[in-house]
CSV table of C-alpha atoms and ligand atoms in Angstrom, one decimal:
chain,number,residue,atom,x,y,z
B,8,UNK,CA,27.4,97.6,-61.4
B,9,UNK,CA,26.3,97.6,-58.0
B,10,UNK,CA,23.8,95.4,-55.9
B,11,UNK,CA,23.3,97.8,-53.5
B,12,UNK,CA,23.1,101.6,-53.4
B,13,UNK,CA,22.6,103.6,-50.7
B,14,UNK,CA,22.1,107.0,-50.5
B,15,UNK,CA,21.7,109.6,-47.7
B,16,UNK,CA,19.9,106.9,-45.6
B,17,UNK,CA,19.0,108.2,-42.5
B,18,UNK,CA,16.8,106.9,-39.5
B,19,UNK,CA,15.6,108.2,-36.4
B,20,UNK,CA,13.9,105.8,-33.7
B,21,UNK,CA,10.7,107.2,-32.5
B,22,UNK,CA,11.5,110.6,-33.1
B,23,UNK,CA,8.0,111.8,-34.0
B,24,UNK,CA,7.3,113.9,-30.7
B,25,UNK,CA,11.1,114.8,-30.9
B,26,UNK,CA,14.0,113.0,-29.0
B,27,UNK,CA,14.4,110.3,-31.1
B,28,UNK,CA,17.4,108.0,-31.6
B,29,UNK,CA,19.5,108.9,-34.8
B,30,UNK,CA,20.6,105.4,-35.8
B,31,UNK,CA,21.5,106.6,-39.2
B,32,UNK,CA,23.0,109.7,-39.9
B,33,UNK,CA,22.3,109.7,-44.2
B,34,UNK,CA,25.0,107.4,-44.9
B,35,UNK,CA,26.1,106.6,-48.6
B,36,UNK,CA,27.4,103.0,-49.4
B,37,UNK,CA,27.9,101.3,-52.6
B,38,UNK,CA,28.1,97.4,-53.3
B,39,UNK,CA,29.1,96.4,-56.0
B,40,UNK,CA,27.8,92.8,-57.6
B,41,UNK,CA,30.1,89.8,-57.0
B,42,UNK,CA,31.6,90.7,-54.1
B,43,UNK,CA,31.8,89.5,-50.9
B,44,UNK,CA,31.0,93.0,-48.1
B,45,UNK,CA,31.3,93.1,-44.8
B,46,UNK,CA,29.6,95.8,-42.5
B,47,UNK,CA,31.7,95.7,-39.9
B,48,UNK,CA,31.0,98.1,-36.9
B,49,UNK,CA,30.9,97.8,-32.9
B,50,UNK,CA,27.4,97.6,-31.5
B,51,UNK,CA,24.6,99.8,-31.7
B,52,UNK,CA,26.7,101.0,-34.9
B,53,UNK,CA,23.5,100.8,-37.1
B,54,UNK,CA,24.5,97.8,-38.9
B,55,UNK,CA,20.9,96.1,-38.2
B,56,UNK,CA,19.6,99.3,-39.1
B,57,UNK,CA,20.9,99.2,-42.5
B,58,UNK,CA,19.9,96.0,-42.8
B,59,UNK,CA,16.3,96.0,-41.8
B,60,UNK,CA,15.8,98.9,-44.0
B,61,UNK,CA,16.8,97.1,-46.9
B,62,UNK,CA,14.6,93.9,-45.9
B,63,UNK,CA,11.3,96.3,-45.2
B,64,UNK,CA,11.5,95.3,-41.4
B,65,UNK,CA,12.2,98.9,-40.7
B,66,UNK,CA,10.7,102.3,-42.5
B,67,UNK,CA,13.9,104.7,-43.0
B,68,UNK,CA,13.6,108.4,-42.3
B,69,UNK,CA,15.2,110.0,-45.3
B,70,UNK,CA,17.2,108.9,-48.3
B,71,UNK,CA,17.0,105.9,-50.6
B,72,UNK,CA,18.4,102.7,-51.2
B,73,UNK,CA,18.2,100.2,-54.5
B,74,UNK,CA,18.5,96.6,-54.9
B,75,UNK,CA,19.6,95.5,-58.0
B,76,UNK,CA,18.6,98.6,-59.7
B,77,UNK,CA,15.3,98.9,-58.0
B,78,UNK,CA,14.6,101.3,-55.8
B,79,UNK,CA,12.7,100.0,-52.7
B,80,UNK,CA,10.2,102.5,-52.5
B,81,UNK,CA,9.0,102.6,-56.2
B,82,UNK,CA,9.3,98.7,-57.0
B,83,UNK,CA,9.4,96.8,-53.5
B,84,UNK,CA,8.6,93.4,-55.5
B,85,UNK,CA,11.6,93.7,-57.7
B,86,UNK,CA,13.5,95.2,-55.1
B,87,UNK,CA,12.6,92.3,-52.9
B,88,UNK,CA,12.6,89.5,-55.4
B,89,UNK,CA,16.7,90.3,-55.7
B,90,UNK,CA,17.7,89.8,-52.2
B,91,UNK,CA,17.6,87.3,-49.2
B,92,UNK,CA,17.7,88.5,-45.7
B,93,UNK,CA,18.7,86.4,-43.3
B,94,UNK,CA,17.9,88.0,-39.4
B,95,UNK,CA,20.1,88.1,-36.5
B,96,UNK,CA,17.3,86.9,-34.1
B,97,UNK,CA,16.4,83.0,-34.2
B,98,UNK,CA,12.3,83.2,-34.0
B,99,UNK,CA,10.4,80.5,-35.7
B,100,UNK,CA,7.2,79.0,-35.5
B,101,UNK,CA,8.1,76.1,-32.9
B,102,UNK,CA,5.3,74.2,-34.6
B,103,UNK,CA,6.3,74.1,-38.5
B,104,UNK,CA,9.4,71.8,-39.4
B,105,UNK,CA,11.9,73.1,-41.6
B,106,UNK,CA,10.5,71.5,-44.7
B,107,UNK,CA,6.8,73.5,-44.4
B,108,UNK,CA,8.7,76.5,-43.3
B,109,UNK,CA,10.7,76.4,-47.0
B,110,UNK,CA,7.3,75.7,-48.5
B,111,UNK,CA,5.6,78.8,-47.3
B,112,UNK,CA,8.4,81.1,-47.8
B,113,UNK,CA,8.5,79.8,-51.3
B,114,UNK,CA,4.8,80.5,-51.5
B,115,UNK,CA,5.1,84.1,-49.9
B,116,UNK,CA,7.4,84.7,-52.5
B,117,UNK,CA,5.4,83.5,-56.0
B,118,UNK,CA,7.7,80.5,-56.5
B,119,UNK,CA,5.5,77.9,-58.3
B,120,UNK,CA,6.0,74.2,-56.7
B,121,UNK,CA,7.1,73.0,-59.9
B,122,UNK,CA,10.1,75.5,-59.5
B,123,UNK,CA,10.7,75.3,-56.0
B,124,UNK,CA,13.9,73.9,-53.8
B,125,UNK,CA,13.2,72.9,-50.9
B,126,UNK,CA,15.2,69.3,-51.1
B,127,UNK,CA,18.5,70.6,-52.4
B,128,UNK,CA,18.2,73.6,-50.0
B,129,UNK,CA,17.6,71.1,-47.0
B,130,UNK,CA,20.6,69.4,-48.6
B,131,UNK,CA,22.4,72.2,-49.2
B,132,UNK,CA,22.5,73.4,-45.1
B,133,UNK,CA,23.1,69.9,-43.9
B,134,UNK,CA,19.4,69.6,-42.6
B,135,UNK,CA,17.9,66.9,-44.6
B,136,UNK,CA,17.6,64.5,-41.5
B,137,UNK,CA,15.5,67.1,-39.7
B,138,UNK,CA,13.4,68.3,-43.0
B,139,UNK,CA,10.3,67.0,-40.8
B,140,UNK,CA,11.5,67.6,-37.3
B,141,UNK,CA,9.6,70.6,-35.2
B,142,UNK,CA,11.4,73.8,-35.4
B,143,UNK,CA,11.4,73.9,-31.3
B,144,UNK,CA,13.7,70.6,-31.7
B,145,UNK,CA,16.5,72.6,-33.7
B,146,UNK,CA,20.0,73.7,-32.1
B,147,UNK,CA,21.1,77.5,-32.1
B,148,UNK,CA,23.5,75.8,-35.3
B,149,UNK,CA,20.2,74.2,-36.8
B,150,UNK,CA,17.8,77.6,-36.7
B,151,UNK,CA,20.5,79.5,-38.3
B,152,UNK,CA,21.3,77.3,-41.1
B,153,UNK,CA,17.5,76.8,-41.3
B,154,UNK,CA,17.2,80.9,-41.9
B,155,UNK,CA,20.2,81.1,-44.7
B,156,UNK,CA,18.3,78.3,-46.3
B,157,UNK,CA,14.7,80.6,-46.0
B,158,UNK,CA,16.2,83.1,-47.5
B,159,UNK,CA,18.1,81.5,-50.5
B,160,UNK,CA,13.7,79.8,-51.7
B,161,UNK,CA,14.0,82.7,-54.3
B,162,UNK,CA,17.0,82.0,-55.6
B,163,UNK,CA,18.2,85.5,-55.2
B,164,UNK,CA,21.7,87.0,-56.5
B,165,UNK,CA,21.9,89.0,-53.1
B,166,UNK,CA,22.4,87.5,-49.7
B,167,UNK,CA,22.5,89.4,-46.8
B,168,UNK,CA,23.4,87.9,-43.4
B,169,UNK,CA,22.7,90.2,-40.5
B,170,UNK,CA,25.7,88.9,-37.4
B,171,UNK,CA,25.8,85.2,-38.9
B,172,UNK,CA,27.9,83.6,-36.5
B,173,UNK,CA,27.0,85.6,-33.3
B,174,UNK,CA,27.0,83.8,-29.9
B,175,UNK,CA,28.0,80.2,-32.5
B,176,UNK,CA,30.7,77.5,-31.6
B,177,UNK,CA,33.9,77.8,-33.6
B,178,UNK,CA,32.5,74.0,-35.6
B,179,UNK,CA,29.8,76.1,-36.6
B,180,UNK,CA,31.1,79.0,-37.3
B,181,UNK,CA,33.5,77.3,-39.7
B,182,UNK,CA,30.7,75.3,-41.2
B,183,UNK,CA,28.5,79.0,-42.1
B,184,UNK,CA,31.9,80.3,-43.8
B,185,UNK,CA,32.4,77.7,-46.3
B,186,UNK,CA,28.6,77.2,-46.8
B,187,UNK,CA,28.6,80.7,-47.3
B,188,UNK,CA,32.0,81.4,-49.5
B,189,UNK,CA,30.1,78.1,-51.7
B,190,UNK,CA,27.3,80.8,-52.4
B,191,UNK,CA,29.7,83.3,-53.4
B,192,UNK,CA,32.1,81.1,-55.7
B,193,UNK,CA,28.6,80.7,-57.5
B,194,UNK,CA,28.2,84.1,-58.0
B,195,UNK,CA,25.8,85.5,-55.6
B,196,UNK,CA,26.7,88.4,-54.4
B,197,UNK,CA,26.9,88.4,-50.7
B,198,UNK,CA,26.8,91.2,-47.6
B,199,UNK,CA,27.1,90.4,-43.7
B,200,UNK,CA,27.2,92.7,-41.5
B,201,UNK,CA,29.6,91.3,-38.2
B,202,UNK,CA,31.5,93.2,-35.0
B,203,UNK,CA,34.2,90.9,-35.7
B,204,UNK,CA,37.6,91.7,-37.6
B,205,UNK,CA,38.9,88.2,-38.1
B,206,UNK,CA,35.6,87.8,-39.4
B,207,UNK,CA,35.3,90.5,-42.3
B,208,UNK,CA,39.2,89.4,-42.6
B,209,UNK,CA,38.5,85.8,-43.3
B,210,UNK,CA,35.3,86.3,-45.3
B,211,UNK,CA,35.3,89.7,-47.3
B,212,UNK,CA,36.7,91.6,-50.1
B,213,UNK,CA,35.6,94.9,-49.3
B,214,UNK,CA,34.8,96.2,-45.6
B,215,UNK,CA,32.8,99.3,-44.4
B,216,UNK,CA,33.0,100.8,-41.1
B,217,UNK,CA,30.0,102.0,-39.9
B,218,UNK,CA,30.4,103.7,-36.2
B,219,UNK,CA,27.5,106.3,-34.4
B,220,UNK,CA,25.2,105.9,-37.8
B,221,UNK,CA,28.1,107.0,-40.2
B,222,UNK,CA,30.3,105.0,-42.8
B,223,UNK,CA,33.7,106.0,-41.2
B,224,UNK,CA,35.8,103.9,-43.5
B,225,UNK,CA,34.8,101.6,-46.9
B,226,UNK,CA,37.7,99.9,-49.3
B,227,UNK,CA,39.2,96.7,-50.1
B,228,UNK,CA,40.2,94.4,-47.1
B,229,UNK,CA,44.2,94.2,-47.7
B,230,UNK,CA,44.0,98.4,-48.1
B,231,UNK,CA,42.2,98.9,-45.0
B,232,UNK,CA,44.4,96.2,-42.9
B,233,UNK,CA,46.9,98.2,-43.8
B,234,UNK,CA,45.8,101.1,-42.4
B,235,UNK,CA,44.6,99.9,-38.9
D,7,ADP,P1,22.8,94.4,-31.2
D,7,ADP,O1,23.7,95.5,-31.3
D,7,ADP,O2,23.4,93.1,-30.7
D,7,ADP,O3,22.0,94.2,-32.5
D,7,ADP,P2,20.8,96.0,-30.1
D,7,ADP,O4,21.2,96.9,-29.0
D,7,ADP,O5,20.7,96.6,-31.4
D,7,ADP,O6,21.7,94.7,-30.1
D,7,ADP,O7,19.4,95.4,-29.7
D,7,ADP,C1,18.8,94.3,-30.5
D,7,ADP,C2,17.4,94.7,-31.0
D,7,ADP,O8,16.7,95.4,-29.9
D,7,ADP,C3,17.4,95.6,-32.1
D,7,ADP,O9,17.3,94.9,-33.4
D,7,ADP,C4,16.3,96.5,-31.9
D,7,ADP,O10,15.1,96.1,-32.7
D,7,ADP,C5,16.0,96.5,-30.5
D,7,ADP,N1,16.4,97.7,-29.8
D,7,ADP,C6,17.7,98.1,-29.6
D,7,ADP,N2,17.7,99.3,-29.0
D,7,ADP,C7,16.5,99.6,-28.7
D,7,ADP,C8,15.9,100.7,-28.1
D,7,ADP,N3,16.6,101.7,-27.6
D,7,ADP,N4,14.5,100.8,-28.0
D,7,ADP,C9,13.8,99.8,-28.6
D,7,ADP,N5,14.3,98.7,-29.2
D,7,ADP,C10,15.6,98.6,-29.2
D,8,ADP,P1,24.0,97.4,-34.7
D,8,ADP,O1,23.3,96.5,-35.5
D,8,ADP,O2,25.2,98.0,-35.4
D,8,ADP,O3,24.4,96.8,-33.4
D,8,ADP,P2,21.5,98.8,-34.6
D,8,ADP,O4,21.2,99.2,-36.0
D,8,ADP,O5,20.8,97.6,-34.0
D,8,ADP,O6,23.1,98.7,-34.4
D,8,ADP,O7,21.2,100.0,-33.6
D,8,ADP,C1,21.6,101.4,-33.9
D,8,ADP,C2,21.1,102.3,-32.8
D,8,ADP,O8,19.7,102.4,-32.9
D,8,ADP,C3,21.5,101.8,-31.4
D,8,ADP,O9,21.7,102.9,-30.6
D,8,ADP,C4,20.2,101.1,-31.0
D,8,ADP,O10,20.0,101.1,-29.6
D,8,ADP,C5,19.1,101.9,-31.7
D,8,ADP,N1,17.9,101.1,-32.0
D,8,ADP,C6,17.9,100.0,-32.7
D,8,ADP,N2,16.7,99.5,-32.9
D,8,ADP,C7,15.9,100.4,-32.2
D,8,ADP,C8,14.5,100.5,-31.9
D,8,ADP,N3,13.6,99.6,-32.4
D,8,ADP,N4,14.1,101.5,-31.2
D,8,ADP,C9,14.9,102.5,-30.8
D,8,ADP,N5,16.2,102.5,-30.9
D,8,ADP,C10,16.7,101.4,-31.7
């Protein structure tokens, strides 16, 4: 079964008066539950395209996509209520500590307090100590694991990490890998999306190239090191 299916996704950037950008040319992509995908692709690809379009931070042009069986169209809540996004870009609310922050997103997404995780997940992303520090106090290190930790309030069985070690120390870097290969030994399913082939090596089973807005290239990681 798959987590996520794409089909004939396409986007154009501001294309309504013509001239647009073509970000995505309709591309088809298929991932299947349990796995650990990497999107791998050089900049301006259309990796965050993809992405955004699957978190509703960006309206796609054409096609489809489903997540977890539901289509993102016709049932956006269970479409959403099966995956966590976490976003490239570090913006918080300088003013909310980590601990609120998990509180709201909890509460954005229906999770009643008696069900909620906000101390395990604190735990869980090594920021316990700073659960009541303000967010304008975190490191770069701090903000990110702060955002894999929003995203995980649902306890979803998808996790989608848009460039998660991006501009982060090699410490760090180690530190989001095995916090992140943890996630997948207990099952959830897990996409990231990187311009870096040691890092889809290391991490993934299957990889898909995505270059100018197309899937170029999508199979298991020993097949395609073989081939490049
Ligand atoms: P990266 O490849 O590192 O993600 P991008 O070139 O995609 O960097 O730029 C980062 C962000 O800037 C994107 O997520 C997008 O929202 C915005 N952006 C990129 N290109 C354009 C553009 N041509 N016009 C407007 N916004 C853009
Ligand atoms: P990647 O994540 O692989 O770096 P993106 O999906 O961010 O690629 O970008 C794909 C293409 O779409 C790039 O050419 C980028 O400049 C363009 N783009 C991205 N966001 C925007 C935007 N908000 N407006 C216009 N063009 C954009």
């Amino acid at each position: 079964k798959n987590a996520i299916e794409i089909r004939g996704l396409k986007k154009v950037y501001g294309g309504k008066k013509g001239g647009g950008k073509l970000a995505l040319k309709g591309i088809d992509l298929d991932i299947p539950q349990g796995s650990m995908f990497g999107l791998l692709g050089p900049n301006g690809a259309g990796k965050s395209t993809t992405i955004n379009i699957l978190a509703g931070l960006v309206n796609k042009t054409e096609g489809s996509a489903k997540i977890w069986g539901f289509d993102i169209d016709d049932n956006p809540r269970n479409a959403r209520a099966n995956i966590g996004i976490v976003p490239q870009e570090l913006t918080f609310d300088a003013f909310f500590t980590p601990r609120e922050m998990l509180e709201v997103q909890a509460g954005m997404y229906g999770v009643k307090p008696e069900e909620r995780r906000t101390e395990e997940l604190l735990k869980a992303v090594h920021l316990f100590d700073k659960a009541d520090a303000y967010s304008r106090t975190l490191s770069g290190g701090m903000k990110r694991r702060l955002l894999i930790a929003k995203a995980m309030v649902h306890n979803p069985p998808i996790l989608v990490l848009d460039e998660p070690t991006a501009g982060v120390d090699i410490e760090l870097r180690q530190m989001l890998w095995e916090y992140v290969r943890e996630l997948h030994a207990r099952g959830t399913t897990i996409v990231l999306t990187t311009h870096y082939l040691e890092e889809a090596e290391e991490l993934c089973d299957t990889i898909a190239i995505i270059n100018h807005g197309d899937v170029v290239a999508c199979e298991p990681t020993e097949q395609l090191l073989k081939r490049i």
